[in-house]
Short mmCIF file of C-alpha atoms in Angstrom, two decimals:
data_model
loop_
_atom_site.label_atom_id
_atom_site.label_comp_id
_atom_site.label_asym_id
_atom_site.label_seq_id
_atom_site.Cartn_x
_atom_site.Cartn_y
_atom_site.Cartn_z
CA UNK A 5 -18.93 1.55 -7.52
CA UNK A 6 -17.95 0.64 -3.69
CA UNK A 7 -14.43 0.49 -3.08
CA UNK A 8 -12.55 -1.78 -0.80
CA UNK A 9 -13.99 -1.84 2.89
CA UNK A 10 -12.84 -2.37 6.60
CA UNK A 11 -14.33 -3.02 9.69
CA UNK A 12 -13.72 -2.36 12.34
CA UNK A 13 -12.26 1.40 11.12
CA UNK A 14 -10.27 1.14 14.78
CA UNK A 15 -9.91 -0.94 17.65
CA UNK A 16 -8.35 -0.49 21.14
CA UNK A 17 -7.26 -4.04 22.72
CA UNK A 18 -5.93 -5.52 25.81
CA UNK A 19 -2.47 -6.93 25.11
CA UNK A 20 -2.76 -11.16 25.33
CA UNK A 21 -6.75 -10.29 23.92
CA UNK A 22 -7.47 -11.60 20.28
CA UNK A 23 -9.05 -9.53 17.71
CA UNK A 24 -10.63 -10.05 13.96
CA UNK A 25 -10.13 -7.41 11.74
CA UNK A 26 -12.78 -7.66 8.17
CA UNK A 27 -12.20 -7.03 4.75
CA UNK A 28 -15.17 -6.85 1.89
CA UNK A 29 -12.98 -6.47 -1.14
CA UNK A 30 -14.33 -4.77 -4.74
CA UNK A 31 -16.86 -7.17 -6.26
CA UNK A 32 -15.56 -9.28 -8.73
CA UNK A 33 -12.11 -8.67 -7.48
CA UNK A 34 -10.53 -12.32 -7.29
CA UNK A 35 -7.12 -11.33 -5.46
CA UNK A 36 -7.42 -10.06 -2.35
CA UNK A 37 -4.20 -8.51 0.44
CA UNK A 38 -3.57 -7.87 3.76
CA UNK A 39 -0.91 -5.35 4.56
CA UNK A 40 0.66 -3.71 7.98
CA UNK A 41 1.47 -0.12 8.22
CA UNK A 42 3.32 0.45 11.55
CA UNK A 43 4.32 3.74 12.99
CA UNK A 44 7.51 4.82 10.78
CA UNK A 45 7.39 1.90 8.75
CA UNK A 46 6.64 1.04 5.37
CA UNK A 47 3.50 -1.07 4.24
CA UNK A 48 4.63 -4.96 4.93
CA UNK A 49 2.97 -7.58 3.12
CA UNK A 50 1.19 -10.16 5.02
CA UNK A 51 -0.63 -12.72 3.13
CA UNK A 52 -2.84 -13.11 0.10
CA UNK A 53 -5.65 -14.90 -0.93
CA UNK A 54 -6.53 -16.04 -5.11
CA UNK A 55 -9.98 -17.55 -5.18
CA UNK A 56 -9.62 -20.77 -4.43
CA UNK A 57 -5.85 -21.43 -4.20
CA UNK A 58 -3.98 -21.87 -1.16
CA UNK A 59 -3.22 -18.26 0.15
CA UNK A 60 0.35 -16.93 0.44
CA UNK A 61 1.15 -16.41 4.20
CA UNK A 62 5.07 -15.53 3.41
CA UNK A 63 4.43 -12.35 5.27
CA UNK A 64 2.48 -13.10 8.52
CA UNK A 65 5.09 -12.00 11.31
CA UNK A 66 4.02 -15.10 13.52
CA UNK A 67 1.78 -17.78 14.30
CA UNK A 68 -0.55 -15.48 15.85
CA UNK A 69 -1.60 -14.20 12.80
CA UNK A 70 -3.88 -16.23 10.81
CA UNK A 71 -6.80 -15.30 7.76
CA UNK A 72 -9.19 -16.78 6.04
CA UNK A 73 -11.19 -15.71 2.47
CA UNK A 74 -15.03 -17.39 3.14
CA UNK A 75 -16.68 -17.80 -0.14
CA UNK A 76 -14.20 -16.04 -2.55
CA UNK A 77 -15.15 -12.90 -1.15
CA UNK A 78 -14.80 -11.66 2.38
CA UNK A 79 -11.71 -12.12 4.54
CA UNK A 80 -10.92 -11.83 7.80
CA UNK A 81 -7.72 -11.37 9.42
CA UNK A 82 -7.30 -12.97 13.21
CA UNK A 83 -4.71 -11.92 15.46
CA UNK A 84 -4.17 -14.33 18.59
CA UNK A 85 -2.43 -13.17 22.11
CA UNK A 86 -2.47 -9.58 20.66
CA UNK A 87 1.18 -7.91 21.90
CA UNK A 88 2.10 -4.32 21.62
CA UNK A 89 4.31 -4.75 18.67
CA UNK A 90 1.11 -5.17 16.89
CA UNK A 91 -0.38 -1.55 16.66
CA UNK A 92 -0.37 -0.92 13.36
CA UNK A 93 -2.95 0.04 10.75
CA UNK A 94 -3.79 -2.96 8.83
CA UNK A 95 -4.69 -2.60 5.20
CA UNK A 96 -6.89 -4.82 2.87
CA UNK A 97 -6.49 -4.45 -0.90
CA UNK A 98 -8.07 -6.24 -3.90
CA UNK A 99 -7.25 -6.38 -7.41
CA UNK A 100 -8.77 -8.31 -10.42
CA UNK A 101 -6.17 -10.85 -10.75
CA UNK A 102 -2.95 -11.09 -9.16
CA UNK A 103 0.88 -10.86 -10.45
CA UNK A 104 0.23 -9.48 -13.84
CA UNK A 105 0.63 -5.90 -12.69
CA UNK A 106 -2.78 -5.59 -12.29
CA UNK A 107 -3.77 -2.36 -9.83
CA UNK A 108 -3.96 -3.40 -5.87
CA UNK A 109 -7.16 -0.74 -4.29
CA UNK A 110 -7.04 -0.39 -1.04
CA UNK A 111 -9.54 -0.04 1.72
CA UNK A 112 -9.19 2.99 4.77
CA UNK A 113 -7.16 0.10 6.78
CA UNK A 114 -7.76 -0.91 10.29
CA UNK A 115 -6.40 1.01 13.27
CA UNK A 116 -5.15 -1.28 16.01
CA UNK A 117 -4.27 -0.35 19.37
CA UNK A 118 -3.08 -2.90 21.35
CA UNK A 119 -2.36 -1.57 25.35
CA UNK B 11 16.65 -9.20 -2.81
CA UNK B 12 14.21 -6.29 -4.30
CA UNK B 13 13.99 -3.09 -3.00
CA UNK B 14 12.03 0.32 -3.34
CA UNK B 15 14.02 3.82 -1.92
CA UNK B 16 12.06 7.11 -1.95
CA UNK B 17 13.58 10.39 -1.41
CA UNK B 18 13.43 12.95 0.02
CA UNK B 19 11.58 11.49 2.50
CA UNK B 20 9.60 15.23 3.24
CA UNK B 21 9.70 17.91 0.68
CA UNK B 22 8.34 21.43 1.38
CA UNK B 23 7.24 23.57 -1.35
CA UNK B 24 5.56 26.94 -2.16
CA UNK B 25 2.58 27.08 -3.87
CA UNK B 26 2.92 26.81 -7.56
CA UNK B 27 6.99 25.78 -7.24
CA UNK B 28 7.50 22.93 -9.18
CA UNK B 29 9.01 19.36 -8.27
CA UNK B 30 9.68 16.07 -8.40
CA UNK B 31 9.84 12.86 -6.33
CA UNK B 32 12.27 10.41 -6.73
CA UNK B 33 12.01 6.07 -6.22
CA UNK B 34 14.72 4.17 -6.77
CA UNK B 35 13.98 0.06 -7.08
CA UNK B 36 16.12 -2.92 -7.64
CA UNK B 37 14.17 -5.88 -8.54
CA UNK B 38 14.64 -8.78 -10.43
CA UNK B 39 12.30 -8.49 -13.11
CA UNK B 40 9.58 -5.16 -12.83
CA UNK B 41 6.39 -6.33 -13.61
CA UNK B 42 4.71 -2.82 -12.67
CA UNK B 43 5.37 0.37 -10.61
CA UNK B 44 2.54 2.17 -8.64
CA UNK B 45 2.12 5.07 -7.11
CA UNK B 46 -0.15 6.34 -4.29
CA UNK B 47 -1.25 8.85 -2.88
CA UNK B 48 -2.17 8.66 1.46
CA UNK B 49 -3.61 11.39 3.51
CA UNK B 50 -3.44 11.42 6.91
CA UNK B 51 -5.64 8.93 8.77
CA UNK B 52 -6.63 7.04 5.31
CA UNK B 53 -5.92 4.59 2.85
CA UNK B 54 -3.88 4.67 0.31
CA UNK B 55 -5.52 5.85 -3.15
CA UNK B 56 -3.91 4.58 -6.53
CA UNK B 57 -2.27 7.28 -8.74
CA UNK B 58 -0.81 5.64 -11.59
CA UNK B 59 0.69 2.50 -12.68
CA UNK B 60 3.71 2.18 -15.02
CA UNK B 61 5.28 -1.08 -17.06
CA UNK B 62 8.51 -0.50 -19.18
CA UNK B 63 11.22 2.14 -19.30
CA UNK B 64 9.82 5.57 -20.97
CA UNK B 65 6.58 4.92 -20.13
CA UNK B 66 5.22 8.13 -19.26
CA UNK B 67 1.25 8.94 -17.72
CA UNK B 68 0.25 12.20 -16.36
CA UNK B 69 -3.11 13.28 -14.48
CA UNK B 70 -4.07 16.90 -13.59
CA UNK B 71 -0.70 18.29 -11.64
CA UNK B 72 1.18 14.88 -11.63
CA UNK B 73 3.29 13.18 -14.09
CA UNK B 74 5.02 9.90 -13.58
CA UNK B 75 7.87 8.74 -15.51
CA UNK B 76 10.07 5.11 -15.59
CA UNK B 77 13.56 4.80 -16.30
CA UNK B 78 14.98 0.84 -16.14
CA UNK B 79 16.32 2.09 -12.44
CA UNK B 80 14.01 4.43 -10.76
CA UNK B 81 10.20 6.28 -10.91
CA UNK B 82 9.85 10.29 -10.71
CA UNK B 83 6.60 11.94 -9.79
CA UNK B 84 6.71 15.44 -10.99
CA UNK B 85 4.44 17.73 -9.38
CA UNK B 86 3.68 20.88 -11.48
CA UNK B 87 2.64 24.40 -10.25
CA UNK B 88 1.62 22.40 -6.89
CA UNK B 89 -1.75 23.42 -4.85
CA UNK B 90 -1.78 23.30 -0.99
CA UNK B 91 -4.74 20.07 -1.92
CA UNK B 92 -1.67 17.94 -2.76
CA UNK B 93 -0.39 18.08 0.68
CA UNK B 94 0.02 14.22 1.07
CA UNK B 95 2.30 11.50 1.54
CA UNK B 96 3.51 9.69 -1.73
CA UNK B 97 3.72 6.24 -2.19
CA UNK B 98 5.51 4.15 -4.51
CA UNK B 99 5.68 0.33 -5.14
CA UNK B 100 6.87 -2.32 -7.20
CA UNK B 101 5.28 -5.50 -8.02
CA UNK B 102 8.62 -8.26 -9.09
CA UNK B 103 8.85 -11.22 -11.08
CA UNK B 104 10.21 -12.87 -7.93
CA UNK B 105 7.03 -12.70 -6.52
CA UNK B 106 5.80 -15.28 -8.17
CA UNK B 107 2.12 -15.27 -8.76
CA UNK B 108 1.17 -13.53 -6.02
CA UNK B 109 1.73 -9.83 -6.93
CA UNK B 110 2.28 -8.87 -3.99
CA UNK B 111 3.79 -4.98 -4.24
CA UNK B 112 7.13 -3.83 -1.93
CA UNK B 113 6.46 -0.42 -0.95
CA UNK B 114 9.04 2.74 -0.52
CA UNK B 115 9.03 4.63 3.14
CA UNK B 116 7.06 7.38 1.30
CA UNK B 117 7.70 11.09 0.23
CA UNK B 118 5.38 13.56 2.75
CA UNK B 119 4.80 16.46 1.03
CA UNK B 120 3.65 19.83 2.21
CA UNK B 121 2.31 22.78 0.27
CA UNK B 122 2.28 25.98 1.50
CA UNK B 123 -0.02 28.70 0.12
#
């Protein structure tokens, strides 16, 4: 079946410019992640999204960073007055339920340039 | 405050030598262990996932134990395909319901034919 997707696959910004960066998780998948990979760095958790429930945003860097989950299924992640601290490749992962071990699949990630 | 160490952090091998890769994790409770697999330029693709101390799961080439402490990935008679960098990561009690998984820096590996 389709895996985890990401649009768009990269993305060259303007630094103060905002972007939106979309995740279509597995179907049926209720959990859904965002994750940063920077240059050198290890994947950081961002936020994370369980149907309906209030998502986790323990691990958005600042308040420039914002996501949403429309509909249970689709998520977008937002990033305001992007700065150059902010290239990274962003990754979006689902999994069937969330913190019961349960696999996390992700998607090819996100590829943000920010000049 | 849990934590995931990989080493080495680049291994070189021969085709066909044998080896493994180490991840050390302190945690407060282990609800799982993954490991993944990331070529260059992609996402990361699940390998295996492991629960309690001697569990053991292999597929083709790999095999991935758990000890109470720390995860090996042994790579047997390795093919220049496996050239890739090797995740792991732990999913913790402490993180409530969430699940959300703390990741190692990553073991690169290169095979050399």
């Amino acid at each position: 079946g389709a895996g985890v997707s990401q649009s768009p696959s990269n993305k060259v910004t303007e630094k103060g410019k905002d972007v939106e960066l979309r995740c279509d998780p597995i179907s049926g998948h209720t959990a859904l992640y965002w994750y940063r990979q920077s240059l050198g760095q290890g994947l950081e958790f961002l936020i994370y999204f369980q149907g309906n429930s209030a998502p986790d945003k323990s691990g958005l860097p600042s308040d420039r960073f914002s996501a949403e989950r429309t509909g249970g299924s689709v998520s977008t992640l937002t990033i305001q007055r992007t700065q150059q601290e902010d290239s990274a490749v962003y990754l979006c992962a689902s999994s069937w339920a969330a913190g019961t071990g349960e696999t996390q699949y992700f998607g090819p990630g996100t590829r943000l340039l920010v000049l | 405050e849990d934590q995931v160490t990989q080493s080495p952090e680049a291994l070189r091998l021969q085709e066909g030598e044998s080896s493994s890769l180490n991840c050390s994790y302190t945690v407060s409770g282990l609800r799982g262990l993954f490991w993944y697999r990331q070529d260059p330029g992609k996402g990361p693709e699940f390998l295996f996932t492991l629960y309690s101390a001697g569990e053991e799961k292999e597929k083709e080439r790999l095999k991935a134990t758990l000890t109470k402490k720390e995860s090996f990935l042994h790579i047997t008679a390795p093919k220049p395909e496996d050239s890739a960098t090797y995740l792991c990561a732990v999913q913790a009690e402490g993180s409530g319901n969430t699940g959300k998984l703390i990741f190692g820096q990553g073991t690169t590996l290169q095979v050399k034919p």
